[in-house]
Amino acid sequence: MSNIRDKLEGSDRESLLKEIPQWSQKSDRDAITRTFLFQDFNQAFSFMTRTALVAEKMDHHPEWFNVYNKVEVTLATHTCSGVSRLDIQLAKQMDSFAESLSK
């Protein structure tokens, strides 16, 4: 089995990307992206805070941009210059956080 920080390629990549259907591949580099929309700034900030705590434990930090209720996220693993299992894992966690806030 490959290292969690190894670049995903081929059928492994295709299969794992299907597990995060709301994420898309960036056109200008090997990374994945998603825009999250929340009710207000407090919800967006809560999402970012929860994500930051998990990201720090994972030693894997998202690129993100926040304006009011919108959080734009890009994930890539710098050590492999592309998308790894670590990105998929963090994307799933972020999806879960967003879903829990929308209830």
CSV table of N, CA, C and O in Angstrom, one decimal:
chain,number,residue,atom,x,y,z
A,1,MET,N,0.8,-1.2,0.0
A,1,MET,CA,0.0,0.0,0.0
A,1,MET,C,0.9,1.2,0.0
A,1,MET,O,1.9,1.3,0.6
A,2,SER,N,0.4,2.3,-0.7
A,2,SER,CA,1.2,3.5,-0.8
A,2,SER,C,1.1,4.3,0.4
A,2,SER,O,0.2,4.2,1.3
A,3,ASN,N,2.0,5.3,0.6
A,3,ASN,CA,2.0,6.2,1.6
A,3,ASN,C,0.9,7.2,1.5
A,3,ASN,O,0.5,7.6,0.3
A,4,ILE,N,0.3,7.7,2.5
A,4,ILE,CA,-0.9,8.6,2.5
A,4,ILE,C,-0.5,9.9,1.8
A,4,ILE,O,-1.4,10.6,1.3
A,5,ARG,N,0.7,10.2,1.7
A,5,ARG,CA,1.2,11.5,1.1
A,5,ARG,C,1.6,11.3,-0.4
A,5,ARG,O,2.1,12.2,-1.0
A,6,ASP,N,1.5,10.0,-0.9
A,6,ASP,CA,1.9,9.8,-2.3
A,6,ASP,C,0.9,10.3,-3.2
A,6,ASP,O,-0.3,10.3,-2.9
A,7,LYS,N,1.3,10.8,-4.4
A,7,LYS,CA,0.4,11.4,-5.4
A,7,LYS,C,-0.5,10.3,-5.9
A,7,LYS,O,-0.1,9.2,-6.2
A,8,LEU,N,-1.8,10.6,-5.9
A,8,LEU,CA,-2.8,9.7,-6.5
A,8,LEU,C,-2.8,9.7,-8.0
A,8,LEU,O,-2.8,10.8,-8.6
A,9,GLU,N,-2.8,8.6,-8.6
A,9,GLU,CA,-2.8,8.5,-10.1
A,9,GLU,C,-3.7,7.3,-10.5
A,9,GLU,O,-4.0,6.4,-9.7
A,10,GLY,N,-4.1,7.4,-11.8
A,10,GLY,CA,-4.8,6.2,-12.4
A,10,GLY,C,-6.1,5.9,-11.7
A,10,GLY,O,-6.9,6.8,-11.3
A,11,SER,N,-6.4,4.6,-11.7
A,11,SER,CA,-7.7,4.1,-11.1
A,11,SER,C,-7.9,4.4,-9.7
A,11,SER,O,-9.0,4.7,-9.2
A,12,ASP,N,-6.8,4.4,-8.9
A,12,ASP,CA,-6.9,4.8,-7.5
A,12,ASP,C,-7.4,6.2,-7.3
A,12,ASP,O,-8.3,6.5,-6.5
A,13,ARG,N,-6.9,7.1,-8.1
A,13,ARG,CA,-7.3,8.5,-8.1
A,13,ARG,C,-8.8,8.7,-8.5
A,13,ARG,O,-9.6,9.3,-7.8
A,14,GLU,N,-9.1,8.0,-9.6
A,14,GLU,CA,-10.5,8.1,-10.1
A,14,GLU,C,-11.5,7.6,-9.0
A,14,GLU,O,-12.5,8.2,-8.7
A,15,SER,N,-11.2,6.5,-8.4
A,15,SER,CA,-12.0,5.8,-7.4
A,15,SER,C,-12.2,6.7,-6.2
A,15,SER,O,-13.3,6.9,-5.7
A,16,LEU,N,-11.1,7.2,-5.7
A,16,LEU,CA,-11.2,8.1,-4.5
A,16,LEU,C,-11.9,9.4,-4.8
A,16,LEU,O,-12.6,9.9,-3.9
A,17,LEU,N,-11.7,10.0,-5.9
A,17,LEU,CA,-12.4,11.3,-6.2
A,17,LEU,C,-13.9,11.1,-6.3
A,17,LEU,O,-14.6,12.0,-6.0
A,18,LYS,N,-14.3,9.9,-6.7
A,18,LYS,CA,-15.8,9.6,-6.7
A,18,LYS,C,-16.4,9.6,-5.3
A,18,LYS,O,-17.6,9.8,-5.2
A,19,GLU,N,-15.5,9.4,-4.3
A,19,GLU,CA,-16.0,9.4,-2.9
A,19,GLU,C,-16.3,10.9,-2.4
A,19,GLU,O,-16.9,11.0,-1.4
A,20,ILE,N,-15.8,11.9,-3.2
A,20,ILE,CA,-16.0,13.3,-2.8
A,20,ILE,C,-16.6,14.0,-4.0
A,20,ILE,O,-16.0,14.9,-4.5
A,21,PRO,N,-17.8,13.7,-4.4
A,21,PRO,CA,-18.4,14.2,-5.6
A,21,PRO,C,-18.6,15.8,-5.7
A,21,PRO,O,-18.7,16.3,-6.8
A,22,GLN,N,-18.6,16.4,-4.6
A,22,GLN,CA,-18.8,17.9,-4.6
A,22,GLN,C,-17.5,18.6,-4.8
A,22,GLN,O,-17.5,19.8,-4.9
A,23,TRP,N,-16.4,17.9,-4.8
A,23,TRP,CA,-15.1,18.5,-5.1
A,23,TRP,C,-14.8,18.4,-6.6
A,23,TRP,O,-15.2,17.4,-7.2
A,24,SER,N,-14.1,19.3,-7.1
A,24,SER,CA,-13.7,19.2,-8.5
A,24,SER,C,-12.2,19.4,-8.6
A,24,SER,O,-11.5,20.0,-7.7
A,25,GLN,N,-11.6,19.0,-9.7
A,25,GLN,CA,-10.2,19.1,-10.0
A,25,GLN,C,-9.9,20.5,-10.5
A,25,GLN,O,-10.7,21.0,-11.4
A,26,LYS,N,-8.9,21.2,-10.0
A,26,LYS,CA,-8.5,22.5,-10.5
A,26,LYS,C,-8.0,22.4,-11.9
A,26,LYS,O,-7.3,21.4,-12.2
A,27,SER,N,-8.3,23.3,-12.7
A,27,SER,CA,-7.8,23.2,-14.1
A,27,SER,C,-6.3,23.7,-14.3
A,27,SER,O,-5.7,23.3,-15.2
A,28,ASP,N,-5.8,24.5,-13.4
A,28,ASP,CA,-4.5,25.1,-13.5
A,28,ASP,C,-3.4,24.4,-12.8
A,28,ASP,O,-2.2,24.7,-12.9
A,29,ARG,N,-3.8,23.4,-12.0
A,29,ARG,CA,-2.7,22.6,-11.2
A,29,ARG,C,-3.4,21.3,-10.7
A,29,ARG,O,-4.6,21.2,-10.7
A,30,ASP,N,-2.5,20.4,-10.2
A,30,ASP,CA,-3.0,19.2,-9.6
A,30,ASP,C,-3.5,19.4,-8.2
A,30,ASP,O,-2.7,19.3,-7.2
A,31,ALA,N,-4.8,19.7,-8.0
A,31,ALA,CA,-5.4,20.0,-6.7
A,31,ALA,C,-6.9,19.8,-6.9
A,31,ALA,O,-7.4,19.8,-8.0
A,32,ILE,N,-7.6,19.8,-5.7
A,32,ILE,CA,-9.0,19.7,-5.7
A,32,ILE,C,-9.6,20.9,-5.0
A,32,ILE,O,-8.9,21.5,-4.2
A,33,THR,N,-10.8,21.3,-5.4
A,33,THR,CA,-11.4,22.5,-4.9
A,33,THR,C,-12.9,22.4,-4.6
A,33,THR,O,-13.5,21.5,-5.3
A,34,ARG,N,-13.3,23.1,-3.7
A,34,ARG,CA,-14.8,23.2,-3.4
A,34,ARG,C,-15.1,24.5,-2.7
A,34,ARG,O,-14.3,25.0,-1.9
A,35,THR,N,-16.3,25.1,-3.0
A,35,THR,CA,-16.7,26.3,-2.4
A,35,THR,C,-17.9,25.9,-1.5
A,35,THR,O,-18.8,25.2,-1.9
A,36,PHE,N,-17.8,26.3,-0.2
A,36,PHE,CA,-18.8,26.0,0.8
A,36,PHE,C,-19.5,27.3,1.1
A,36,PHE,O,-18.9,28.3,1.2
A,37,LEU,N,-20.9,27.2,1.1
A,37,LEU,CA,-21.7,28.3,1.5
A,37,LEU,C,-22.5,28.0,2.8
A,37,LEU,O,-23.1,27.0,2.9
A,38,PHE,N,-22.4,29.0,3.7
A,38,PHE,CA,-23.1,28.9,5.0
A,38,PHE,C,-24.1,30.0,5.2
A,38,PHE,O,-24.2,30.9,4.4
A,39,GLN,N,-24.9,29.9,6.3
A,39,GLN,CA,-25.9,30.9,6.5
A,39,GLN,C,-25.3,32.2,6.8
A,39,GLN,O,-25.9,33.2,6.4
A,40,ASP,N,-24.2,32.3,7.5
A,40,ASP,CA,-23.6,33.6,7.9
A,40,ASP,C,-22.1,33.4,8.2
A,40,ASP,O,-21.6,32.3,8.1
A,41,PHE,N,-21.5,34.5,8.6
A,41,PHE,CA,-20.1,34.4,8.9
A,41,PHE,C,-19.8,33.5,10.1
A,41,PHE,O,-18.8,32.8,10.1
A,42,ASN,N,-20.6,33.5,11.1
A,42,ASN,CA,-20.4,32.7,12.3
A,42,ASN,C,-20.3,31.2,11.9
A,42,ASN,O,-19.5,30.5,12.4
A,43,GLN,N,-21.2,30.8,11.0
A,43,GLN,CA,-21.2,29.4,10.6
A,43,GLN,C,-19.9,29.1,9.8
A,43,GLN,O,-19.3,28.0,9.9
A,44,ALA,N,-19.6,30.0,8.9
A,44,ALA,CA,-18.4,29.8,8.1
A,44,ALA,C,-17.1,29.8,9.0
A,44,ALA,O,-16.3,28.9,8.8
A,45,PHE,N,-17.1,30.6,10.0
A,45,PHE,CA,-15.9,30.6,10.9
A,45,PHE,C,-15.9,29.4,11.7
A,45,PHE,O,-14.8,28.8,12.0
A,46,SER,N,-17.0,28.9,12.1
A,46,SER,CA,-17.1,27.7,12.9
A,46,SER,C,-16.5,26.5,12.1
A,46,SER,O,-15.7,25.7,12.6
A,47,PHE,N,-16.9,26.4,10.8
A,47,PHE,CA,-16.4,25.4,9.9
A,47,PHE,C,-14.9,25.5,9.8
A,47,PHE,O,-14.2,24.5,9.8
A,48,MET,N,-14.4,26.7,9.6
A,48,MET,CA,-13.0,26.9,9.5
A,48,MET,C,-12.2,26.5,10.7
A,48,MET,O,-11.1,25.9,10.7
A,49,THR,N,-12.8,26.8,11.9
A,49,THR,CA,-12.2,26.5,13.1
A,49,THR,C,-12.1,25.0,13.3
A,49,THR,O,-11.1,24.4,13.7
A,50,ARG,N,-13.2,24.3,13.1
A,50,ARG,CA,-13.2,22.8,13.2
A,50,ARG,C,-12.2,22.2,12.3
A,50,ARG,O,-11.5,21.3,12.6
A,51,THR,N,-12.2,22.7,11.0
A,51,THR,CA,-11.2,22.2,10.0
A,51,THR,C,-9.8,22.5,10.5
A,51,THR,O,-9.0,21.6,10.4
A,52,ALA,N,-9.5,23.7,11.0
A,52,ALA,CA,-8.2,24.0,11.4
A,52,ALA,C,-7.7,23.1,12.5
A,52,ALA,O,-6.5,22.6,12.4
A,53,LEU,N,-8.5,22.7,13.4
A,53,LEU,CA,-8.1,21.8,14.5
A,53,LEU,C,-7.7,20.4,14.0
A,53,LEU,O,-6.7,19.8,14.4
A,54,VAL,N,-8.5,19.9,13.0
A,54,VAL,CA,-8.2,18.6,12.4
A,54,VAL,C,-7.0,18.7,11.5
A,54,VAL,O,-6.1,17.8,11.5
A,55,ALA,N,-6.9,19.7,10.7
A,55,ALA,CA,-5.8,19.9,9.8
A,55,ALA,C,-4.5,20.0,10.6
A,55,ALA,O,-3.5,19.4,10.1
A,56,GLU,N,-4.5,20.6,11.7
A,56,GLU,CA,-3.3,20.7,12.5
A,56,GLU,C,-2.8,19.3,13.0
A,56,GLU,O,-1.7,19.0,12.9
A,57,LYS,N,-3.8,18.5,13.4
A,57,LYS,CA,-3.5,17.2,13.9
A,57,LYS,C,-3.0,16.3,12.7
A,57,LYS,O,-2.1,15.5,12.9
A,58,MET,N,-3.5,16.6,11.5
A,58,MET,CA,-3.1,15.8,10.4
A,58,MET,C,-1.8,16.3,9.8
A,58,MET,O,-1.2,15.7,9.0
A,59,ASP,N,-1.3,17.5,10.3
A,59,ASP,CA,-0.2,18.2,9.7
A,59,ASP,C,-0.4,18.4,8.2
A,59,ASP,O,0.5,18.2,7.3
A,60,HIS,N,-1.6,18.8,7.8
A,60,HIS,CA,-2.0,19.0,6.4
A,60,HIS,C,-3.0,20.2,6.4
A,60,HIS,O,-4.1,20.1,6.9
A,61,HIS,N,-2.5,21.3,5.8
A,61,HIS,CA,-3.3,22.6,5.9
A,61,HIS,C,-3.9,23.0,4.6
A,61,HIS,O,-3.2,23.0,3.6
A,62,PRO,N,-5.2,23.3,4.6
A,62,PRO,CA,-5.8,23.8,3.4
A,62,PRO,C,-5.4,25.2,2.9
A,62,PRO,O,-5.0,26.0,3.8
A,63,GLU,N,-5.6,25.4,1.7
A,63,GLU,CA,-5.5,26.8,1.2
A,63,GLU,C,-7.0,27.2,1.1
A,63,GLU,O,-7.8,26.5,0.6
A,64,TRP,N,-7.3,28.3,1.7
A,64,TRP,CA,-8.7,28.8,1.7
A,64,TRP,C,-8.8,30.3,1.7
A,64,TRP,O,-7.9,31.0,2.1
A,65,PHE,N,-10.0,30.7,1.3
A,65,PHE,CA,-10.3,32.1,1.2
A,65,PHE,C,-11.7,32.3,1.7
A,65,PHE,O,-12.6,31.5,1.3
A,66,ASN,N,-11.9,33.2,2.7
A,66,ASN,CA,-13.3,33.4,3.3
A,66,ASN,C,-13.7,34.8,3.1
A,66,ASN,O,-13.0,35.8,3.4
A,67,VAL,N,-15.0,35.0,2.6
A,67,VAL,CA,-15.7,36.3,2.6
A,67,VAL,C,-17.1,36.0,3.2
A,67,VAL,O,-17.8,35.2,2.6
A,68,TYR,N,-17.4,36.6,4.3
A,68,TYR,CA,-18.7,36.4,4.9
A,68,TYR,C,-19.1,35.0,5.1
A,68,TYR,O,-18.5,34.3,5.9
A,69,ASN,N,-20.0,34.5,4.3
A,69,ASN,CA,-20.6,33.1,4.5
A,69,ASN,C,-19.9,32.1,3.5
A,69,ASN,O,-20.4,31.0,3.4
A,70,LYS,N,-19.0,32.5,2.7
A,70,LYS,CA,-18.4,31.7,1.7
A,70,LYS,C,-17.0,31.3,2.0
A,70,LYS,O,-16.2,32.2,2.4
A,71,VAL,N,-16.6,30.0,1.9
A,71,VAL,CA,-15.3,29.5,2.1
A,71,VAL,C,-14.9,28.8,0.9
A,71,VAL,O,-15.5,27.7,0.5
A,72,GLU,N,-13.9,29.3,0.2
A,72,GLU,CA,-13.3,28.6,-1.0
A,72,GLU,C,-12.1,27.8,-0.6
A,72,GLU,O,-11.2,28.4,0.0
A,73,VAL,N,-12.1,26.5,-0.9
A,73,VAL,CA,-11.0,25.6,-0.4
A,73,VAL,C,-10.3,25.0,-1.5
A,73,VAL,O,-10.9,24.5,-2.5
A,74,THR,N,-9.0,24.9,-1.4
A,74,THR,CA,-8.1,24.1,-2.4
A,74,THR,C,-7.3,23.2,-1.6
A,74,THR,O,-6.6,23.6,-0.6
A,75,LEU,N,-7.2,21.9,-2.0
A,75,LEU,CA,-6.4,20.9,-1.3
A,75,LEU,C,-5.4,20.3,-2.2
A,75,LEU,O,-5.8,19.9,-3.3
A,76,ALA,N,-4.2,20.3,-1.8
A,76,ALA,CA,-3.1,19.6,-2.5
A,76,ALA,C,-2.0,19.2,-1.5
A,76,ALA,O,-1.9,19.9,-0.5
A,77,THR,N,-1.3,18.2,-1.8
A,77,THR,CA,-0.2,17.8,-0.9
A,77,THR,C,1.1,18.3,-1.5
A,77,THR,O,1.5,17.9,-2.6
A,78,HIS,N,1.7,19.2,-0.8
A,78,HIS,CA,2.9,19.9,-1.4
A,78,HIS,C,4.1,18.9,-1.6
A,78,HIS,O,4.9,19.1,-2.5
A,79,THR,N,4.2,17.9,-0.7
A,79,THR,CA,5.4,17.0,-0.8
A,79,THR,C,5.3,16.2,-2.1
A,79,THR,O,6.4,15.7,-2.6
A,80,CYS,N,4.1,16.0,-2.7
A,80,CYS,CA,4.0,15.2,-3.9
A,80,CYS,C,3.6,16.0,-5.1
A,80,CYS,O,3.4,15.5,-6.2
A,81,SER,N,3.4,17.3,-4.8
A,81,SER,CA,3.0,18.3,-5.9
A,81,SER,C,1.7,17.8,-6.6
A,81,SER,O,1.6,17.8,-7.8
A,82,GLY,N,0.7,17.3,-5.8
A,82,GLY,CA,-0.5,16.9,-6.3
A,82,GLY,C,-1.5,16.4,-5.3
A,82,GLY,O,-1.4,16.8,-4.1
A,83,VAL,N,-2.5,15.7,-5.7
A,83,VAL,CA,-3.5,15.2,-4.8
A,83,VAL,C,-3.1,13.8,-4.2
A,83,VAL,O,-2.7,12.9,-4.9
A,84,SER,N,-3.3,13.7,-2.9
A,84,SER,CA,-2.9,12.4,-2.2
A,84,SER,C,-4.1,12.0,-1.4
A,84,SER,O,-5.2,12.7,-1.3
A,85,ARG,N,-4.0,10.8,-0.8
A,85,ARG,CA,-5.0,10.3,0.1
A,85,ARG,C,-5.3,11.2,1.3
A,85,ARG,O,-6.4,11.3,1.8
A,86,LEU,N,-4.3,12.0,1.7
A,86,LEU,CA,-4.4,12.9,2.7
A,86,LEU,C,-5.4,14.0,2.3
A,86,LEU,O,-6.3,14.4,3.2
A,87,ASP,N,-5.4,14.5,1.1
A,87,ASP,CA,-6.4,15.5,0.6
A,87,ASP,C,-7.8,14.9,0.6
A,87,ASP,O,-8.7,15.6,1.0
A,88,ILE,N,-7.9,13.6,0.2
A,88,ILE,CA,-9.2,13.0,0.2
A,88,ILE,C,-9.8,12.9,1.6
A,88,ILE,O,-10.9,13.2,1.9
A,89,GLN,N,-8.9,12.5,2.5
A,89,GLN,CA,-9.3,12.4,3.9
A,89,GLN,C,-9.8,13.7,4.5
A,89,GLN,O,-10.8,13.8,5.2
A,90,LEU,N,-9.0,14.8,4.2
A,90,LEU,CA,-9.4,16.1,4.8
A,90,LEU,C,-10.7,16.6,4.1
A,90,LEU,O,-11.5,17.2,4.7
A,91,ALA,N,-10.8,16.3,2.8
A,91,ALA,CA,-12.0,16.8,2.1
A,91,ALA,C,-13.3,16.1,2.7
A,91,ALA,O,-14.3,16.7,2.9
A,92,LYS,N,-13.2,14.8,3.0
A,92,LYS,CA,-14.3,14.1,3.6
A,92,LYS,C,-14.6,14.7,5.0
A,92,LYS,O,-15.8,14.8,5.3
A,93,GLN,N,-13.6,15.0,5.7
A,93,GLN,CA,-13.8,15.6,7.0
A,93,GLN,C,-14.5,17.0,6.9
A,93,GLN,O,-15.5,17.3,7.6
A,94,MET,N,-14.1,17.8,5.9
A,94,MET,CA,-14.7,19.1,5.7
A,94,MET,C,-16.1,18.9,5.2
A,94,MET,O,-17.0,19.7,5.7
A,95,ASP,N,-16.4,18.0,4.4
A,95,ASP,CA,-17.8,17.7,3.9
A,95,ASP,C,-18.7,17.4,5.1
A,95,ASP,O,-19.8,17.9,5.3
A,96,SER,N,-18.1,16.6,6.0
A,96,SER,CA,-18.9,16.2,7.2
A,96,SER,C,-19.2,17.4,8.1
A,96,SER,O,-20.3,17.6,8.6
A,97,PHE,N,-18.2,18.2,8.3
A,97,PHE,CA,-18.4,19.4,9.1
A,97,PHE,C,-19.4,20.3,8.5
A,97,PHE,O,-20.3,20.9,9.2
A,98,ALA,N,-19.3,20.6,7.2
A,98,ALA,CA,-20.3,21.4,6.5
A,98,ALA,C,-21.7,20.9,6.6
A,98,ALA,O,-22.7,21.6,6.9
A,99,GLU,N,-21.8,19.5,6.5
A,99,GLU,CA,-23.2,18.9,6.6
A,99,GLU,C,-23.7,19.1,8.0
A,99,GLU,O,-24.9,19.4,8.1
A,100,SER,N,-22.9,18.9,9.0
A,100,SER,CA,-23.4,19.0,10.4
A,100,SER,C,-23.8,20.5,10.7
A,100,SER,O,-24.8,20.7,11.5
A,101,LEU,N,-23.2,21.4,10.1
A,101,LEU,CA,-23.6,22.8,10.3
A,101,LEU,C,-24.9,23.2,9.6
A,101,LEU,O,-25.6,24.2,9.9
A,102,SER,N,-25.2,22.5,8.5
A,102,SER,CA,-26.4,22.8,7.7
A,102,SER,C,-27.7,22.2,8.3
A,102,SER,O,-28.8,22.5,7.8
A,103,LYS,N,-27.6,21.4,9.4
A,103,LYS,CA,-28.8,20.8,10.0
A,103,LYS,C,-29.5,21.7,10.9
A,103,LYS,O,-28.9,22.6,11.5
